[in-house]
Structure formats: C-alpha cells, structure tokens
Short mmCIF file of C-alpha atoms in Angstrom, two decimals:
data_model
loop_
_atom_site.label_atom_id
_atom_site.label_comp_id
_atom_site.label_asym_id
_atom_site.label_seq_id
_atom_site.Cartn_x
_atom_site.Cartn_y
_atom_site.Cartn_z
CA UNK F 1 -29.47 -14.07 -12.40
CA UNK F 2 -26.38 -15.61 -13.89
CA UNK F 3 -24.04 -17.48 -11.61
CA UNK F 4 -20.25 -17.41 -11.77
CA UNK F 5 -17.80 -19.79 -10.36
CA UNK F 6 -14.60 -18.29 -8.98
CA UNK F 7 -11.18 -19.06 -7.47
CA UNK F 8 -9.66 -16.21 -5.36
CA UNK F 9 -6.92 -15.63 -2.86
CA UNK F 10 -7.69 -14.60 0.68
CA UNK F 11 -4.31 -13.47 1.85
CA UNK F 12 -0.97 -14.67 0.41
CA UNK F 13 -1.56 -18.41 1.06
CA UNK F 14 -5.24 -19.17 1.52
CA UNK F 15 -7.13 -19.96 -1.68
CA UNK F 16 -10.96 -20.04 -1.74
CA UNK F 17 -13.45 -21.29 -4.39
CA UNK F 18 -17.14 -20.69 -4.67
CA UNK F 19 -20.13 -19.41 -6.71
CA UNK F 20 -21.41 -15.82 -6.81
CA UNK F 21 -24.63 -14.50 -8.46
CA UNK F 22 -24.04 -11.33 -10.58
CA UNK F 23 -25.39 -9.75 -13.74
CA UNK F 24 -21.98 -10.06 -15.52
CA UNK F 25 -18.50 -11.26 -15.00
CA UNK F 26 -17.36 -7.70 -14.27
CA UNK F 27 -19.93 -7.41 -11.58
CA UNK F 28 -18.74 -10.74 -10.07
CA UNK F 29 -15.23 -9.48 -10.00
CA UNK F 30 -16.43 -6.23 -8.24
CA UNK F 31 -18.35 -8.35 -5.64
CA UNK F 32 -15.24 -10.50 -4.94
CA UNK F 33 -13.03 -7.45 -4.59
CA UNK F 34 -15.55 -5.99 -2.25
CA UNK F 35 -15.22 -9.01 0.06
CA UNK F 36 -11.49 -8.38 0.27
CA UNK F 37 -10.60 -11.29 -2.11
CA UNK F 38 -8.16 -11.22 -5.04
CA UNK F 39 -9.79 -13.07 -7.94
CA UNK F 40 -7.70 -15.64 -9.71
CA UNK F 41 -10.32 -16.54 -12.30
CA UNK F 42 -14.06 -16.03 -12.71
CA UNK F 43 -16.11 -18.02 -15.22
CA UNK F 44 -19.79 -18.70 -15.90
CA UNK F 45 -21.06 -21.64 -13.95
CA UNK F 46 -20.72 -24.93 -15.75
CA UNK F 47 -18.36 -23.35 -18.32
CA UNK F 48 -15.81 -25.73 -19.78
CA UNK F 49 -12.32 -25.59 -18.13
CA UNK F 50 -10.38 -26.44 -21.27
CA UNK F 51 -8.69 -23.09 -21.06
CA UNK F 52 -7.05 -24.09 -17.73
CA UNK F 53 -4.85 -26.68 -19.50
CA UNK F 54 -4.22 -24.85 -22.71
CA UNK F 55 -1.35 -22.84 -21.17
CA UNK F 56 1.02 -25.85 -20.95
CA UNK F 57 4.22 -25.58 -22.95
CA UNK F 58 4.48 -21.83 -22.72
CA UNK F 59 7.62 -20.43 -21.03
CA UNK F 60 7.92 -17.50 -18.61
CA UNK F 61 10.19 -15.75 -21.18
CA UNK F 62 7.50 -15.96 -23.85
CA UNK F 63 4.96 -14.26 -21.47
CA UNK F 64 7.48 -11.53 -20.66
CA UNK F 65 8.10 -10.90 -24.36
CA UNK F 66 4.34 -10.82 -24.95
CA UNK F 67 3.91 -8.24 -22.19
CA UNK F 68 6.53 -6.03 -23.68
CA UNK F 69 5.03 -6.24 -27.17
CA UNK F 70 1.55 -5.55 -25.83
CA UNK F 71 2.79 -2.55 -24.03
CA UNK F 72 4.40 -1.16 -27.17
CA UNK F 73 1.32 -1.71 -29.41
CA UNK F 74 -1.08 -0.14 -26.79
CA UNK F 75 1.19 2.89 -26.34
CA UNK F 76 1.26 3.37 -30.13
CA UNK F 77 -2.52 3.71 -30.04
CA UNK F 78 -3.39 0.30 -31.37
CA UNK F 79 -6.81 -0.97 -30.00
CA UNK F 80 -6.59 -3.92 -27.65
CA UNK F 81 -8.48 -6.28 -29.98
CA UNK F 82 -6.19 -5.44 -32.96
CA UNK F 83 -3.21 -5.72 -30.58
CA UNK F 84 -4.22 -9.27 -29.65
CA UNK F 85 -4.90 -10.17 -33.39
CA UNK F 86 -1.45 -8.74 -34.31
CA UNK F 87 0.30 -10.78 -31.56
CA UNK F 88 -1.50 -13.88 -32.66
CA UNK F 89 -0.32 -13.62 -36.22
CA UNK F 90 3.33 -13.19 -35.28
CA UNK F 91 3.35 -15.75 -32.48
CA UNK F 92 5.55 -18.73 -33.18
CA UNK F 93 4.09 -20.78 -30.30
CA UNK F 94 0.71 -22.39 -31.28
CA UNK F 95 -0.30 -22.79 -27.72
CA UNK F 96 0.32 -19.11 -26.87
CA UNK F 97 -1.53 -18.17 -30.03
CA UNK F 98 -4.53 -20.22 -28.77
CA UNK F 99 -4.50 -18.43 -25.39
CA UNK F 100 -4.49 -15.06 -27.15
CA UNK F 101 -7.44 -16.13 -29.26
CA UNK F 102 -9.33 -17.08 -26.11
CA UNK F 103 -8.38 -13.73 -24.50
CA UNK F 104 -9.60 -11.89 -27.55
CA UNK F 105 -12.84 -13.93 -27.58
CA UNK F 106 -13.54 -13.07 -23.93
CA UNK F 107 -12.92 -9.31 -24.62
CA UNK F 108 -15.30 -9.42 -27.65
CA UNK F 109 -18.02 -10.82 -25.35
CA UNK F 110 -17.74 -7.68 -23.21
CA UNK F 111 -15.02 -8.75 -20.72
CA UNK F 112 -12.03 -6.77 -19.53
CA UNK F 113 -8.45 -7.76 -20.43
CA UNK F 114 -7.72 -8.42 -16.68
CA UNK F 115 -10.64 -10.80 -16.34
CA UNK F 116 -9.73 -12.55 -19.57
CA UNK F 117 -6.14 -13.00 -18.43
CA UNK F 118 -7.29 -14.19 -15.08
CA UNK F 119 -8.84 -17.31 -16.60
CA UNK F 120 -5.33 -18.57 -17.44
CA UNK F 121 -3.83 -18.58 -13.93
CA UNK F 122 -0.83 -20.74 -14.99
CA UNK F 123 0.38 -18.02 -17.32
CA UNK F 124 -0.94 -14.88 -15.60
CA UNK F 125 -0.73 -15.12 -11.82
CA UNK F 126 -2.78 -12.93 -9.48
CA UNK F 127 0.05 -10.37 -9.21
CA UNK F 128 0.05 -9.96 -13.00
CA UNK F 129 -3.71 -9.77 -13.27
CA UNK F 130 -4.08 -7.24 -10.37
CA UNK F 131 -1.52 -5.00 -12.06
CA UNK F 132 -3.40 -5.12 -15.38
CA UNK F 133 -6.72 -4.43 -13.59
CA UNK F 134 -5.10 -1.39 -11.80
CA UNK F 135 -3.78 -0.15 -15.18
CA UNK F 136 -7.21 -0.51 -16.77
CA UNK F 137 -8.83 1.46 -13.94
CA UNK F 138 -6.31 4.29 -14.04
CA UNK F 139 -6.05 4.41 -17.88
CA UNK F 140 -2.39 3.55 -17.78
CA UNK F 141 -2.35 0.06 -19.15
CA UNK F 142 0.57 0.58 -21.37
CA UNK F 143 2.73 1.95 -18.54
CA UNK F 144 1.67 -0.92 -16.20
CA UNK F 145 2.48 -3.60 -18.84
CA UNK F 146 5.94 -1.94 -19.39
CA UNK F 147 6.58 -2.04 -15.70
CA UNK F 148 5.48 -5.64 -15.53
CA UNK F 149 7.74 -6.61 -18.43
CA UNK F 150 10.77 -4.74 -16.92
CA UNK F 151 10.23 -6.33 -13.53
CA UNK F 152 9.98 -9.88 -15.03
CA UNK F 153 13.02 -9.29 -17.15
CA UNK F 154 15.05 -8.07 -14.18
CA UNK F 155 14.05 -11.10 -12.07
CA UNK F 156 14.72 -13.46 -14.95
CA UNK F 157 18.13 -11.88 -15.47
CA UNK F 158 19.00 -12.12 -11.78
CA UNK F 159 17.97 -15.72 -11.76
CA UNK F 160 20.05 -16.45 -14.87
CA UNK F 161 23.11 -14.78 -13.33
CA UNK F 162 22.86 -16.79 -10.23
CA UNK F 163 22.30 -20.00 -12.14
CA UNK F 164 25.38 -19.46 -14.34
CA UNK F 165 27.53 -18.44 -11.36
CA UNK F 166 26.53 -21.54 -9.37
CA UNK F 167 26.86 -23.88 -12.29
CA UNK F 168 30.57 -24.44 -12.11
CA UNK F 169 30.99 -24.82 -8.39
CA UNK F 170 28.08 -27.26 -8.47
CA UNK F 171 29.65 -29.23 -11.16
CA UNK F 172 32.85 -29.49 -9.26
CA UNK F 173 31.08 -30.60 -6.11
CA UNK F 174 28.91 -33.16 -7.83
CA UNK F 175 31.73 -34.64 -9.79
CA UNK F 176 34.04 -34.73 -6.74
CA UNK F 177 31.37 -36.43 -4.63
CA UNK F 178 30.56 -39.04 -7.25
CA UNK F 179 34.30 -39.76 -7.92
CA UNK F 180 34.96 -40.34 -4.11
CA UNK F 181 31.85 -42.43 -3.66
CA UNK F 182 32.72 -44.65 -6.61
CA UNK F 183 36.35 -44.95 -5.47
CA UNK F 184 35.44 -45.87 -1.81
CA UNK F 185 32.38 -48.05 -2.68
CA UNK F 186 33.36 -50.05 -5.77
CA UNK F 187 37.11 -49.64 -6.39
CA UNK F 188 38.70 -49.86 -2.98
CA UNK F 189 37.02 -53.12 -1.94
CA UNK F 190 38.55 -54.85 -5.05
CA UNK F 191 42.14 -53.81 -4.02
CA UNK F 192 41.70 -54.10 -0.30
CA UNK F 193 42.90 -57.73 -0.38
CA UNK F 194 46.35 -56.41 -1.31
CA UNK F 195 46.74 -55.01 2.10
CA UNK F 196 45.80 -58.03 4.08
CA UNK F 197 49.39 -59.33 4.22
CA UNK F 198 50.51 -56.20 5.97
CA UNK F 199 50.91 -56.61 9.73
CA UNK F 200 50.81 -52.91 10.67
CA UNK F 201 48.98 -50.62 8.36
CA UNK F 202 49.39 -46.91 8.64
CA UNK F 203 46.44 -45.04 10.28
CA UNK F 204 45.27 -43.26 7.01
CA UNK F 205 45.15 -46.69 5.29
CA UNK F 206 43.09 -48.26 8.11
CA UNK F 207 40.64 -45.23 8.13
CA UNK F 208 40.27 -45.60 4.37
CA UNK F 209 39.63 -49.37 4.49
CA UNK F 210 37.12 -48.93 7.32
CA UNK F 211 35.14 -46.27 5.49
CA UNK F 212 35.38 -48.22 2.24
CA UNK F 213 34.13 -51.35 3.86
CA UNK F 214 31.20 -49.58 5.49
CA UNK F 215 30.09 -47.95 2.20
CA UNK F 216 30.50 -51.15 0.20
CA UNK F 217 28.27 -53.04 2.52
CA UNK F 218 25.65 -50.44 3.33
CA UNK F 219 25.56 -48.09 0.37
CA UNK F 220 22.03 -49.13 -0.84
CA UNK F 221 20.63 -48.31 2.66
CA UNK F 222 22.54 -45.01 2.73
CA UNK F 223 20.94 -44.03 -0.65
CA UNK F 224 17.51 -44.98 0.73
CA UNK F 225 18.15 -42.97 3.84
CA UNK F 226 19.17 -39.92 1.79
CA UNK F 227 16.06 -40.19 -0.34
CA UNK F 228 13.80 -40.58 2.73
CA UNK F 229 15.45 -37.66 4.36
CA UNK F 230 14.83 -35.40 1.37
CA UNK F 231 11.19 -36.55 1.10
CA UNK F 232 10.70 -35.97 4.79
CA UNK F 233 12.15 -32.53 4.77
CA UNK F 234 9.90 -31.67 1.80
CA UNK F 235 6.90 -32.82 3.74
CA UNK F 236 7.85 -30.95 6.81
CA UNK F 237 8.37 -27.83 4.64
CA UNK F 238 4.86 -28.12 3.35
CA UNK F 239 3.48 -27.91 6.86
CA UNK F 240 2.92 -24.37 8.01
CA UNK F 241 4.77 -24.75 11.39
CA UNK F 242 7.56 -26.81 9.88
CA UNK F 243 8.11 -24.40 6.99
CA UNK F 244 8.16 -21.47 9.40
CA UNK F 245 10.81 -23.00 11.61
CA UNK F 246 12.90 -24.05 8.64
CA UNK F 247 12.80 -20.67 7.09
CA UNK F 248 13.74 -19.04 10.40
CA UNK F 249 16.73 -21.44 10.62
CA UNK F 250 17.75 -20.59 7.11
CA UNK F 251 17.93 -16.88 7.97
CA UNK F 252 20.31 -17.73 10.82
CA UNK F 253 22.83 -19.60 8.73
CA UNK F 254 26.11 -17.73 8.55
CA UNK F 255 26.69 -15.90 5.18
CA UNK F 256 24.07 -17.61 3.04
CA UNK F 257 21.19 -16.73 5.44
CA UNK F 258 21.81 -12.97 4.80
CA UNK F 259 21.63 -13.63 1.06
CA UNK F 260 18.36 -15.47 1.38
CA UNK F 261 16.88 -12.78 3.47
CA UNK F 262 17.95 -9.89 1.32
CA UNK F 263 16.76 -11.59 -1.92
CA UNK F 264 13.24 -11.97 -0.45
CA UNK F 265 13.34 -8.43 0.95
CA UNK F 266 14.29 -7.03 -2.48
CA UNK F 267 11.55 -8.95 -4.16
CA UNK F 268 8.96 -7.79 -1.62
CA UNK F 269 10.07 -4.11 -1.90
CA UNK F 270 9.99 -4.04 -5.69
CA UNK F 271 6.63 -5.77 -5.98
CA UNK F 272 5.17 -3.45 -3.27
CA UNK F 273 6.46 -0.35 -5.04
CA UNK F 274 5.25 -1.60 -8.48
CA UNK F 275 1.67 -2.39 -7.10
CA UNK F 276 1.50 0.88 -5.12
CA UNK F 277 2.53 2.95 -8.02
CA UNK F 278 -0.13 1.17 -10.26
CA UNK F 279 -2.88 2.19 -7.80
CA UNK F 280 -3.65 -1.27 -6.34
CA UNK F 281 -5.35 -0.92 -2.97
CA UNK F 282 -3.06 -1.27 0.03
CA UNK F 283 -4.63 -4.47 1.36
CA UNK F 284 -4.32 -6.23 -1.95
CA UNK F 285 -0.77 -4.80 -2.37
CA UNK F 286 0.33 -6.33 0.91
CA UNK F 287 -1.30 -9.66 0.08
CA UNK F 288 0.20 -9.87 -3.43
CA UNK F 289 3.70 -8.71 -2.17
CA UNK F 290 3.63 -11.37 0.56
CA UNK F 291 2.72 -14.04 -1.99
CA UNK F 292 6.05 -13.42 -3.80
CA UNK F 293 8.06 -14.19 -0.66
CA UNK F 294 9.61 -17.60 -0.35
CA UNK F 295 10.29 -17.26 3.30
CA UNK F 296 7.36 -18.17 5.49
CA UNK F 297 8.66 -16.07 8.40
CA UNK F 298 8.70 -12.95 6.21
CA UNK F 299 5.17 -13.77 4.86
CA UNK F 300 3.80 -14.11 8.40
CA UNK F 301 5.38 -10.67 9.29
CA UNK F 302 3.84 -9.02 6.28
CA UNK F 303 0.45 -10.26 7.31
CA UNK F 304 1.08 -8.73 10.78
CA UNK F 305 2.04 -5.46 9.05
CA UNK F 306 -1.18 -5.62 7.03
CA UNK F 307 -3.34 -6.00 10.16
CA UNK F 308 -1.68 -3.09 11.80
CA UNK F 309 -1.81 -0.88 8.75
CA UNK F 310 -5.28 -1.73 7.35
CA UNK F 311 -7.14 -2.44 10.51
CA UNK F 312 -5.48 -0.20 12.99
CA UNK F 313 -4.53 2.60 10.64
CA UNK F 314 -0.82 2.58 11.48
CA UNK F 315 1.98 3.52 8.92
CA UNK F 316 3.62 0.68 7.08
CA UNK F 317 6.95 1.84 8.39
CA UNK F 318 5.80 1.38 12.04
CA UNK F 319 4.89 -2.28 11.35
CA UNK F 320 8.26 -2.83 9.61
CA UNK F 321 10.14 -1.25 12.56
CA UNK F 322 8.51 -3.70 14.94
CA UNK F 323 9.57 -6.66 12.80
CA UNK F 324 12.21 -9.02 14.04
CA UNK F 325 13.07 -10.29 10.56
CA UNK F 326 12.86 -7.31 8.11
CA UNK F 327 15.99 -5.25 8.05
CA UNK F 328 15.88 -1.95 9.89
CA UNK F 329 17.12 -0.11 6.74
CA UNK F 330 13.86 -1.00 4.86
CA UNK F 331 11.76 0.35 7.71
CA UNK F 332 13.82 3.62 7.73
CA UNK F 333 13.49 4.17 3.95
CA UNK F 334 9.72 3.41 4.22
CA UNK F 335 9.34 6.05 6.96
CA UNK F 336 11.15 8.64 4.82
CA UNK F 337 8.98 7.74 1.81
CA UNK F 338 5.75 8.03 3.84
CA UNK F 339 6.81 11.49 5.23
CA UNK F 340 7.57 12.75 1.80
CA UNK F 341 4.67 11.11 0.04
CA UNK F 342 7.04 8.95 -2.16
CA UNK F 343 6.70 5.50 -0.56
CA UNK F 344 6.84 3.70 -3.88
CA UNK F 345 10.06 5.49 -4.89
CA UNK F 346 11.62 4.79 -1.49
CA UNK F 347 10.77 1.07 -1.70
CA UNK F 348 12.09 0.93 -5.28
CA UNK F 349 15.38 2.36 -4.02
CA UNK F 350 15.40 -0.14 -1.22
CA UNK F 351 14.94 -2.96 -3.67
CA UNK F 352 17.77 -1.75 -5.87
CA UNK F 353 20.09 -1.56 -2.85
CA UNK F 354 19.34 -5.07 -1.65
CA UNK F 355 19.64 -6.55 -5.11
CA UNK F 356 23.10 -5.03 -5.54
CA UNK F 357 24.10 -6.17 -2.10
CA UNK F 358 22.91 -9.78 -2.86
CA UNK F 359 24.76 -9.78 -6.19
CA UNK F 360 27.96 -8.52 -4.50
CA UNK F 361 27.73 -11.16 -1.80
CA UNK F 362 26.98 -13.94 -4.13
CA UNK F 363 29.79 -12.94 -6.47
CA UNK F 364 32.28 -12.73 -3.59
CA UNK F 365 31.19 -16.07 -2.03
CA UNK F 366 31.38 -17.85 -5.40
CA UNK F 367 34.84 -16.44 -6.20
CA UNK F 368 36.09 -17.94 -2.90
CA UNK F 369 34.00 -21.07 -3.19
CA UNK F 370 35.52 -22.29 -6.47
CA UNK F 371 39.11 -22.63 -5.30
CA UNK F 372 37.89 -24.03 -1.90
CA UNK F 373 35.94 -26.77 -3.58
CA UNK F 374 38.76 -27.58 -5.97
CA UNK F 375 41.18 -27.79 -2.97
CA UNK F 376 38.70 -29.89 -0.90
CA UNK F 377 38.10 -32.36 -3.70
CA UNK F 378 41.83 -32.56 -4.44
CA UNK F 379 42.65 -33.10 -0.75
CA UNK F 380 40.17 -35.93 -0.42
CA UNK F 381 41.43 -37.64 -3.57
CA UNK F 382 44.98 -37.02 -2.46
CA UNK F 383 44.24 -38.59 0.91
CA UNK F 384 42.83 -41.73 -0.80
CA UNK F 385 45.88 -42.02 -3.09
CA UNK F 386 48.23 -41.44 -0.17
CA UNK F 387 46.54 -43.99 2.04
CA UNK F 388 46.90 -46.59 -0.70
CA UNK F 389 50.52 -45.89 -1.38
CA UNK F 390 51.76 -45.57 2.23
CA UNK F 391 51.92 -49.36 2.86
CA UNK F 392 53.87 -49.85 -0.26
CA UNK F 393 56.32 -47.13 0.61
CA UNK F 394 56.67 -48.59 4.09
CA UNK F 395 57.29 -52.08 2.73
CA UNK F 396 59.94 -50.74 0.27
CA UNK F 397 61.77 -49.02 3.04
CA UNK F 398 61.71 -52.19 5.22
CA UNK F 399 63.22 -54.18 2.30
#
C-alpha cells in the first residue's frame, strides 16, 4: 500500500510529522482528520519537496486577488482545471504561475483542490486549506473562496490603516530620539569645554553636561545592552511560559492593552464565524481560530473552551463566560447566538463591534499622540538649548 508523508497541526501550536499508509492522498487526508489532526500537507513518501520553496516571492495581496478571481470564475460555472489554466495565463508573477501549474497537475492526477493547495503551506495556511476543504464538501467552493477573499481584504485593509496612522508619530519619535542622542553624545562634548571657566553653572547646565558626559563615554555599551535586551526579550517570548506572562502583562497595560485584546478577540470571532458557517467541525474550528491569535493567554483559554465544549459537551458560551481574559460581551453574544441557532452571525456581529471599537480607540489615541510627541521632542530640545544658553545669559548679566 502506498505511504504518504504528512505535516499536520495538533492544536493551535503543536505541529506533528509522520508517515501514514493509505490507498490514495485523499484517503490519507481522511485518516489524519479522523485522528483529530489538521493536515498542512500530505505527499507521497520520497516525493521531491521542490514545491515547498517555489512559493517565495509571492505577496499576501497576490494570494488574496487570486482567491477573489478563483471565486468569480467558479461561480460563473468555469471548471476548476480551466479556472486554474485561465489564472495562469493572466498571472504576471511567474512564481505564482508555477504554483498554479503544480496545483493543476495535482488535480489532474486525481487530487482535490484543498489537498493540492495544502502542499504550499507558505502561501495557503491551514486555515485557508480547511476553508477550501469545507467548501468542497458542502458544494459551496465559490462562496467559501469569496468569504476568504473578503476576510483577507478586510484584515489587510485594517493593517494598512494602522500602519499609515502610526507612520507619522513613529517618524516624529525616531527623528526626535536620534536628534537628542546625537546632540548629547557627539555635539555637546565638543562644546563642553566652553563652560569650564564658569565657577557656578546653573542646575540645567550641570544636568545636561552630566548626561552628555555619561553618553559620550558609554554609548557603545548602551547600544550593546539595548540589543541584548531586545534579543533576550524575544527569546523569553518564544518560551511558552515567558510568552504567556508577557502577553498577560500586555493586556494589563493602560489604554493600549485594551486595543491589543480587542484586536485579537475580533480576529478570533471573525475566523470562528467564517469556519463555522463553512461547515468546518467544531474541534478544528476552535484549533484554527486559536492559531490566528497573537496573544498566548487567549490561545490557552480557547484550548480550555475546546476541552469543555468538545469533551464535556458544554456550550461555547459557557466556556467563554468562565474566561478571565475574553470580554463578557463576546460570551453574551455567543449565548444569544446559540439559543437562536445563529452562532456564526452573532460572532460576526461581535467581530464587527470590536473592530470598530479598536479603530475608534486607535484613531483617538493617535490624534492625541501626535501633538504630545511634538511637544515632548520640542521640550527636550528646548531644554538642551536653554541649558547651553543659561551660563551665557548669567555671564552677560554679571558684566
């Protein structure tokens, strides 16, 4: 019997690899799903892995556009093989055209679209593949692809808005910090000799000279310490316990902690609603929704909800109500959705509410942050200038 190598997800974080014996790739996928695993890719044992690296140089936006175009062609009644051939012809990115050619070849050999896409994990993550597989099973592939494209476009648009909003304040902060650092580290030590003849320097000038002297002598070590601190924090963040504590701390930060929490909650609710509406099994829905969360504390809580819902048969809303991190509004909306049999719609509504709230909070915070940063940078530079001029003013008054 043929043997197939596989890579699959066992929960939102654990990844397992192995070999399974099955008559075909489709049977191998069914065996893995029967074990409670979410296949990432399945290939014949010993098969070349060249397809794993062919996806380099393809942007997320290109995959989103491809998804939208595929949805439109399939809805128009174009067969899947002709759809892939058409997309290859009009594709401007040669690497993406090569991926589509491989997907088409896999389907011609008898594979499903989902299993062919799963072989390109870099481009089509498990969430994407699971949605496509659910669409194939339900006969709603065009609808599922449209929802995928819409969700990816919305997430990309939200990310773009945040980046554009943060760009100007970030530029002010970086330019201000670099300006102050250069002034104190390299410029001030050159003019400090002018103040040696003064018997009694004003307090601001003494503070400025002391800080400048410290930075000029030790700035290389400070740079090394900052780099080591960043590297150390990243390593701690990669550890499960360290990441969990850091994410819990982030949620407690005033103002910004609420934004981080609600952003993740909105992502979880929208993904959960999309997968549930597509007909993905509840266990896989919870795993895949948890994998989209950036906050480790929320991921751990989703796994607890999964255990209670899948193993103990409790409602999703009950698990969410017991949560110490998920907002109570989400649990209330989930409970209403379960009672009315419209859980996916209720979670979709929750996602929209939290996305709008995050956008409002970010816009308000940034509108206040810009003038605050300008004033702060101006105050620091003004202090430096005043500290340098005060001795001269005192000397002129004494004369």
